[in-house]
Tab-separated table of C-alpha atoms in Angstrom:
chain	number	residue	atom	x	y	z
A	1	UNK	CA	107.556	51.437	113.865
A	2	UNK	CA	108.477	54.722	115.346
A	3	UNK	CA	105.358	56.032	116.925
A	4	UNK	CA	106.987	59.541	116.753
A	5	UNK	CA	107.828	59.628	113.131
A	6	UNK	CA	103.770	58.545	112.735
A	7	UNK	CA	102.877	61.359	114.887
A	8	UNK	CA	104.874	64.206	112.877
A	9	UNK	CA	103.870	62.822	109.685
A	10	UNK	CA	100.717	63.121	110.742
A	11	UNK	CA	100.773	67.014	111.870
A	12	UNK	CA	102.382	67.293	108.963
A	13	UNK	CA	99.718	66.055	106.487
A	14	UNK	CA	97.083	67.779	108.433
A	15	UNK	CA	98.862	71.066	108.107
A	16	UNK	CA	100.250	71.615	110.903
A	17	UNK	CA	100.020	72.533	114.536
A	18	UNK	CA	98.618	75.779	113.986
A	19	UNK	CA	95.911	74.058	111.995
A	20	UNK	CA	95.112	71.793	114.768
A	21	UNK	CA	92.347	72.855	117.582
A	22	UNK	CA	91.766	70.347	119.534
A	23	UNK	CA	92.899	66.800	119.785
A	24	UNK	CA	91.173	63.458	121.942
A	25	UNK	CA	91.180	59.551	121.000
A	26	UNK	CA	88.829	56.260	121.315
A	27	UNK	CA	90.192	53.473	120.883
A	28	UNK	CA	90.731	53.034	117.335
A	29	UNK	CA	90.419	56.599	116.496
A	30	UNK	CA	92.166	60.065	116.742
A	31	UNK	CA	89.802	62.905	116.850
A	32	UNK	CA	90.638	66.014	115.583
A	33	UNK	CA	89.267	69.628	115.399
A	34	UNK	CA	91.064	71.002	112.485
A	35	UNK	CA	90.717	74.747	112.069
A	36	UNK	CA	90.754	74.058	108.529
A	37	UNK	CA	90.172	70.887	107.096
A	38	UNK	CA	90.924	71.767	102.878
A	39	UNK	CA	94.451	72.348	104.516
A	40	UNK	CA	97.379	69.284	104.471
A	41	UNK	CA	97.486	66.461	102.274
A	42	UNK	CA	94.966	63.883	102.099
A	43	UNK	CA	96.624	61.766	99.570
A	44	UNK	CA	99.598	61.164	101.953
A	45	UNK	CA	97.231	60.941	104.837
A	46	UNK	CA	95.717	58.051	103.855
A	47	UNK	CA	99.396	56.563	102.400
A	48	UNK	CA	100.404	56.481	105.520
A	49	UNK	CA	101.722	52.838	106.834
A	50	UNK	CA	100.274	53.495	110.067
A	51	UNK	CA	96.682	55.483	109.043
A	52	UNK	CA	93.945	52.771	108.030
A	53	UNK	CA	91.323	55.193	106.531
A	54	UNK	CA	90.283	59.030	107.112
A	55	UNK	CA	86.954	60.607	107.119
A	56	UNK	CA	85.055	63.743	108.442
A	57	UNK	CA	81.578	64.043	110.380
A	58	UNK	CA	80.733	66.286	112.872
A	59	UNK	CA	83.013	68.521	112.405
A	60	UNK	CA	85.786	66.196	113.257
A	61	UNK	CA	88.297	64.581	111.395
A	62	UNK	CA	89.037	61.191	112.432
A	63	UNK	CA	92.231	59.459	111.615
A	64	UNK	CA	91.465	55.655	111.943
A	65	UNK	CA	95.149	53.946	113.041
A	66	UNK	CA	93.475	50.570	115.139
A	67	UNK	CA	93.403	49.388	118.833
A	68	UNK	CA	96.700	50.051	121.098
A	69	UNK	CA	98.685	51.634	118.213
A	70	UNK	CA	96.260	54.575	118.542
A	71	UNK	CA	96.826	55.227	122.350
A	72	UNK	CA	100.888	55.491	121.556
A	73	UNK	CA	100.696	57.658	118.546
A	74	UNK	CA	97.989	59.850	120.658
A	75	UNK	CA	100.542	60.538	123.275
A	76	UNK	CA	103.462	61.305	120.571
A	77	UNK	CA	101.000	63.386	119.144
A	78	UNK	CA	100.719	65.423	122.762
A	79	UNK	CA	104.116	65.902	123.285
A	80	UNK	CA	105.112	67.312	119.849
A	81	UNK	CA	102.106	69.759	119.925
A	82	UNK	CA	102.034	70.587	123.760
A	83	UNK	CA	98.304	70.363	123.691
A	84	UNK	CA	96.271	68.820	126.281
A	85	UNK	CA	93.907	65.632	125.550
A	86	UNK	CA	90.487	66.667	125.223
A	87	UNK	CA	87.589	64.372	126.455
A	88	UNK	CA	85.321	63.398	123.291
A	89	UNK	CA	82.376	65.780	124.918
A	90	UNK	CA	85.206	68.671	124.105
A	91	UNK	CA	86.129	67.764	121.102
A	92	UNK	CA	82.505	67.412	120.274
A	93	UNK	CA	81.445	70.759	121.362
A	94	UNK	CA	84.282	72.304	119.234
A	95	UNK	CA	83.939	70.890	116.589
A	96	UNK	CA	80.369	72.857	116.253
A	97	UNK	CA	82.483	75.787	114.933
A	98	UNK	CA	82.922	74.115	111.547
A	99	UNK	CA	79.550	73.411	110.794
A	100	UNK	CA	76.921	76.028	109.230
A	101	UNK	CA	74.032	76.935	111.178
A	102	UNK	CA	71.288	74.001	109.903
A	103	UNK	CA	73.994	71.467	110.611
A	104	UNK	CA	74.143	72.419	114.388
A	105	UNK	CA	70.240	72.565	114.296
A	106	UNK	CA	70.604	69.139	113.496
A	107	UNK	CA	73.090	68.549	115.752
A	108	UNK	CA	71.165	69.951	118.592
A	109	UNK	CA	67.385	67.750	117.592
A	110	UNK	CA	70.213	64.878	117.172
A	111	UNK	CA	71.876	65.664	120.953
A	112	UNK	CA	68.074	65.823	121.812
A	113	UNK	CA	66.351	62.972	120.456
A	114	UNK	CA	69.385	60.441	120.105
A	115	UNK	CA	69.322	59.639	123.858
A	116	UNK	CA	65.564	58.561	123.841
A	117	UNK	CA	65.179	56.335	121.137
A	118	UNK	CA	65.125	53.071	122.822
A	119	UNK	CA	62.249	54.568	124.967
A	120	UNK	CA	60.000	55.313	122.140
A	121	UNK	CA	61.444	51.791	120.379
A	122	UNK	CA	60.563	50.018	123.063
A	123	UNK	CA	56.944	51.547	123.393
A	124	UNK	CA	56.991	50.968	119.553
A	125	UNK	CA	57.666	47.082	119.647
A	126	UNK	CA	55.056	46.834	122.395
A	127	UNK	CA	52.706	48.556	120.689
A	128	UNK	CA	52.868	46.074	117.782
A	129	UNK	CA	52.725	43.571	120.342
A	130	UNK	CA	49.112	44.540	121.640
A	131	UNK	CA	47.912	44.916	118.284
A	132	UNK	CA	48.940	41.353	117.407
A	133	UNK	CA	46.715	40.603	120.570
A	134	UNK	CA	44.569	42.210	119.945
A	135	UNK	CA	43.658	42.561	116.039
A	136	UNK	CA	40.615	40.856	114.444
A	137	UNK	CA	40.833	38.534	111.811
A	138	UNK	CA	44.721	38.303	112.210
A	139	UNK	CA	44.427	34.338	114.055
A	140	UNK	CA	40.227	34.261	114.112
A	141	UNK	CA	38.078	34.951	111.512
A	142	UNK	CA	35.960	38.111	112.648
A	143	UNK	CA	38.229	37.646	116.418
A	144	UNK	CA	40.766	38.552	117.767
A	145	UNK	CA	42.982	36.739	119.908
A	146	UNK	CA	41.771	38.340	123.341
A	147	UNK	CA	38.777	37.501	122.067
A	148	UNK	CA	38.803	33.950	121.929
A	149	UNK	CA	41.048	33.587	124.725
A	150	UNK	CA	39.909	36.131	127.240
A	151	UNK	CA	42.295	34.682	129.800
A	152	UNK	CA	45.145	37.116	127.819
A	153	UNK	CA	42.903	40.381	127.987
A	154	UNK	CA	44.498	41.571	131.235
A	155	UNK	CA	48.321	40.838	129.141
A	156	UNK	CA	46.906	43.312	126.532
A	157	UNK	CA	45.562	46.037	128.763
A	158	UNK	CA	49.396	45.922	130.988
A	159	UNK	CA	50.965	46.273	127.247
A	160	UNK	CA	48.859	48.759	125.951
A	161	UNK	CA	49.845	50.932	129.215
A	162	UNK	CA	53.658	50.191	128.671
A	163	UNK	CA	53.650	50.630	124.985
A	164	UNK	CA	51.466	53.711	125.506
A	165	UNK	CA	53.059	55.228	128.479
A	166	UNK	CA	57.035	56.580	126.615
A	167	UNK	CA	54.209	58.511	124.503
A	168	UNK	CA	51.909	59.818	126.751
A	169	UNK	CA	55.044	60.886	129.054
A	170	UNK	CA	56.624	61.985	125.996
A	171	UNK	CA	56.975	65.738	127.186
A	172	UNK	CA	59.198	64.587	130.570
A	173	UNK	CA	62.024	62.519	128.521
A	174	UNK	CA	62.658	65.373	126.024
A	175	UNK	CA	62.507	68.133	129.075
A	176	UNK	CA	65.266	66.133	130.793
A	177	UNK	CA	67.161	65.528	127.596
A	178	UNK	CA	66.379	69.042	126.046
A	179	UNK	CA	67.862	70.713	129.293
A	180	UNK	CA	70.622	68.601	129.654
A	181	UNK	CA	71.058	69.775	126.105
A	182	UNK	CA	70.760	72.993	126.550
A	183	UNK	CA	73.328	73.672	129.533
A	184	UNK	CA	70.140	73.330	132.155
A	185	UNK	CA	69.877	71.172	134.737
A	186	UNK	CA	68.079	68.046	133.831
A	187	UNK	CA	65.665	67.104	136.635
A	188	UNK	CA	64.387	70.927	136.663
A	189	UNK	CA	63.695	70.000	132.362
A	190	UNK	CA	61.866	66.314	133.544
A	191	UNK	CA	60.044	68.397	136.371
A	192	UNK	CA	58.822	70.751	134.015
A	193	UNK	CA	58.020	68.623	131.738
A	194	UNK	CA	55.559	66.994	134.205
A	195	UNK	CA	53.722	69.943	134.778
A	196	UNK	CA	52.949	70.076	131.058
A	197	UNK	CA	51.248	66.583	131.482
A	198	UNK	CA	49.883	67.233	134.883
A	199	UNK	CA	46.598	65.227	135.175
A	200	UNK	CA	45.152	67.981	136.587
A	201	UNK	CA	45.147	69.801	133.634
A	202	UNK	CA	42.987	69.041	130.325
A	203	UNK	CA	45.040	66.379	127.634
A	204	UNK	CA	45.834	68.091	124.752
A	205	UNK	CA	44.338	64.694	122.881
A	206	UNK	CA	40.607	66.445	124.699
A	207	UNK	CA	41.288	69.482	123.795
A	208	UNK	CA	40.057	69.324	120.226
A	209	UNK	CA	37.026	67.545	120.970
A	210	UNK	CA	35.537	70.135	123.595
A	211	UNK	CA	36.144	72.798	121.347
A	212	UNK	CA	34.320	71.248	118.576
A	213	UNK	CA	31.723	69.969	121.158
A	214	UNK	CA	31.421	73.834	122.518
A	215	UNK	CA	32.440	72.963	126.390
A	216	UNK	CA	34.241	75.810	128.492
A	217	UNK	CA	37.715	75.277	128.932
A	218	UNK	CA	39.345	75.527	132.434
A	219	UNK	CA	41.559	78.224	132.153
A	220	UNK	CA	43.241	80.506	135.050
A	221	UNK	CA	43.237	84.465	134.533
A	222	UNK	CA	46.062	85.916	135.911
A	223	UNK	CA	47.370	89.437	135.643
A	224	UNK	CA	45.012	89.901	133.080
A	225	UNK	CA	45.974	86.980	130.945
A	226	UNK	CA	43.494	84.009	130.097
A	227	UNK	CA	45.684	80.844	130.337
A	228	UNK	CA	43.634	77.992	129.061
A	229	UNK	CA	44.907	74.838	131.813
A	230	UNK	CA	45.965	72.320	128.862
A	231	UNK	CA	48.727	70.135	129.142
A	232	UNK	CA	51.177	69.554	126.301
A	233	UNK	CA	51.022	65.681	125.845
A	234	UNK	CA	52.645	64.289	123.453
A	235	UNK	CA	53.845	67.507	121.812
A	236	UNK	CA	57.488	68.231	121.250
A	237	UNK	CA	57.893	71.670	120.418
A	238	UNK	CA	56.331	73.509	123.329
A	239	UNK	CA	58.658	71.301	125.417
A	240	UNK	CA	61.422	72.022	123.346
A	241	UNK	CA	60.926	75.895	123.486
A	242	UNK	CA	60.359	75.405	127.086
A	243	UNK	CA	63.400	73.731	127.896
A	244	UNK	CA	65.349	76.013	126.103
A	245	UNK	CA	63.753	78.905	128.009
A	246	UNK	CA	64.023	77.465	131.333
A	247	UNK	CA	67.748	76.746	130.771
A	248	UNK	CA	68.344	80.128	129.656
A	249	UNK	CA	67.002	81.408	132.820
A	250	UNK	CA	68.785	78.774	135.459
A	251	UNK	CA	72.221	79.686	133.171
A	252	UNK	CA	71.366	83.699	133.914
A	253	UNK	CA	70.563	82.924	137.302
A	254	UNK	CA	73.683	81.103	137.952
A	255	UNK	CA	75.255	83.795	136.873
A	256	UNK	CA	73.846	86.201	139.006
């Protein structure tokens, strides 16, 4: 097999180099950022001896050619082009271009929220866990299991504060991730999202009831504006917004 031949055929069918943007590899994979993907040929794209399937996502187009071959058909591919390998992050932020704008919203929740999933499905499983515990009628008619055996009470009460605490916290994973995100530092987006569930300030989970129950609210008043001092736990959005602000600032400030 002449990994050369592969590689031309290749620019070829994806209409050539000035159709190609950016180019980077895994290991079964090229990854492409075509400027315009309706260009080329498809049909002989996926003909091709040495191509074992073709699709697009992200904005990339990935050629699938298998382990080892792709690494020597990469480098072909870098020679005949002259372009520098991209790392995946690269290819990843270019290939944003392509997409309309509520793809990249979706792209930017999915950079977000991706990252802390096996937080929240880990608080998830453990939640189940205490309710197994601690759910009447479930092993005991009109019991639960604490119940009966009260020896497992202090188990349930250490899982309920695990499974409870990726929640409760919830603000300070998707500040660091959000910033990270958002071209921010990431330990300035977990800081502030610990001020938003400061214990010092009221839970946003209390904030309901005291209004209905007609309590004041602790608020600050500061250059003439009334800032009620309630935190944000559990929310997303504020900390969203928030991130994005702060890393708009630090980016400015970098700048400057």
């Amino acid at each position: 097999m002449s990994y050369k031949k592969s590689a031309e055929d290749i620019l070829q069918a994806i209409g050539g180099e000035e159709n190609l943007d950016a180019i980077a590899h895994c290991a079964t994979r090229l990854r492409l950022v075509l400027n315009d993907e309706s260009k080329g040929d498809e049909e002989t794209r996926n003909n091709m001896d040495v191509v074992k399937g073709t699709f697009s996502t992200g904005g990339q187009y990935q050629i699938i050619i298998g382990s080892g071959t792709v690494n020597k058909v990469f480098n072909e591919l870098e020679k005949i082009t002259g372009k520098e390998a991209s790392t995946t992050s690269d290819v990843k932020d270019k290939s944003t271009k392509n997409m309309n704008p509520l793809q990249k919203f979706v792209k930017m929740l999915s950079d977000i929220f991706v990252p802390i999933i096996p937080a929240i499905v880990a608080g998830g499983l453990l939640v189940g866990l205490n309710n197994i515990l601690t759910a009447k009628d479930l092993f005991y008619k009109g019991q639960s299991f604490i119940d009966v055996h009260s020896q497992f009470a202090g188990l349930a009460e250490m899982i309920n504060v695990f499974a409870n605490a990726p929640f409760t916290l919830l603000p300070i994973l998707i500040g660091f991730s959000a910033a990270k995100r958002f071209g921010g530092n990431p330990f300035l987006g977990a800081a502030l999202g610990m001020i938003l569930v400061h214990p010092s300030l009221m839970s946003a989970y209390d904030f309901p009831k005291a209004v209905e129950a007609g309590k004041a609210i602790p608020h600050w008043d500061i250059f003439g504006l009334h800032l009620n001092q309630v935190g944000s736990h559990g929310h997303v959005l504020p900390m969203l917004v928030a991130a994005y602000i702060l890393a708009t600032i630090e980016k400015w400030l970098r700048k400057v």
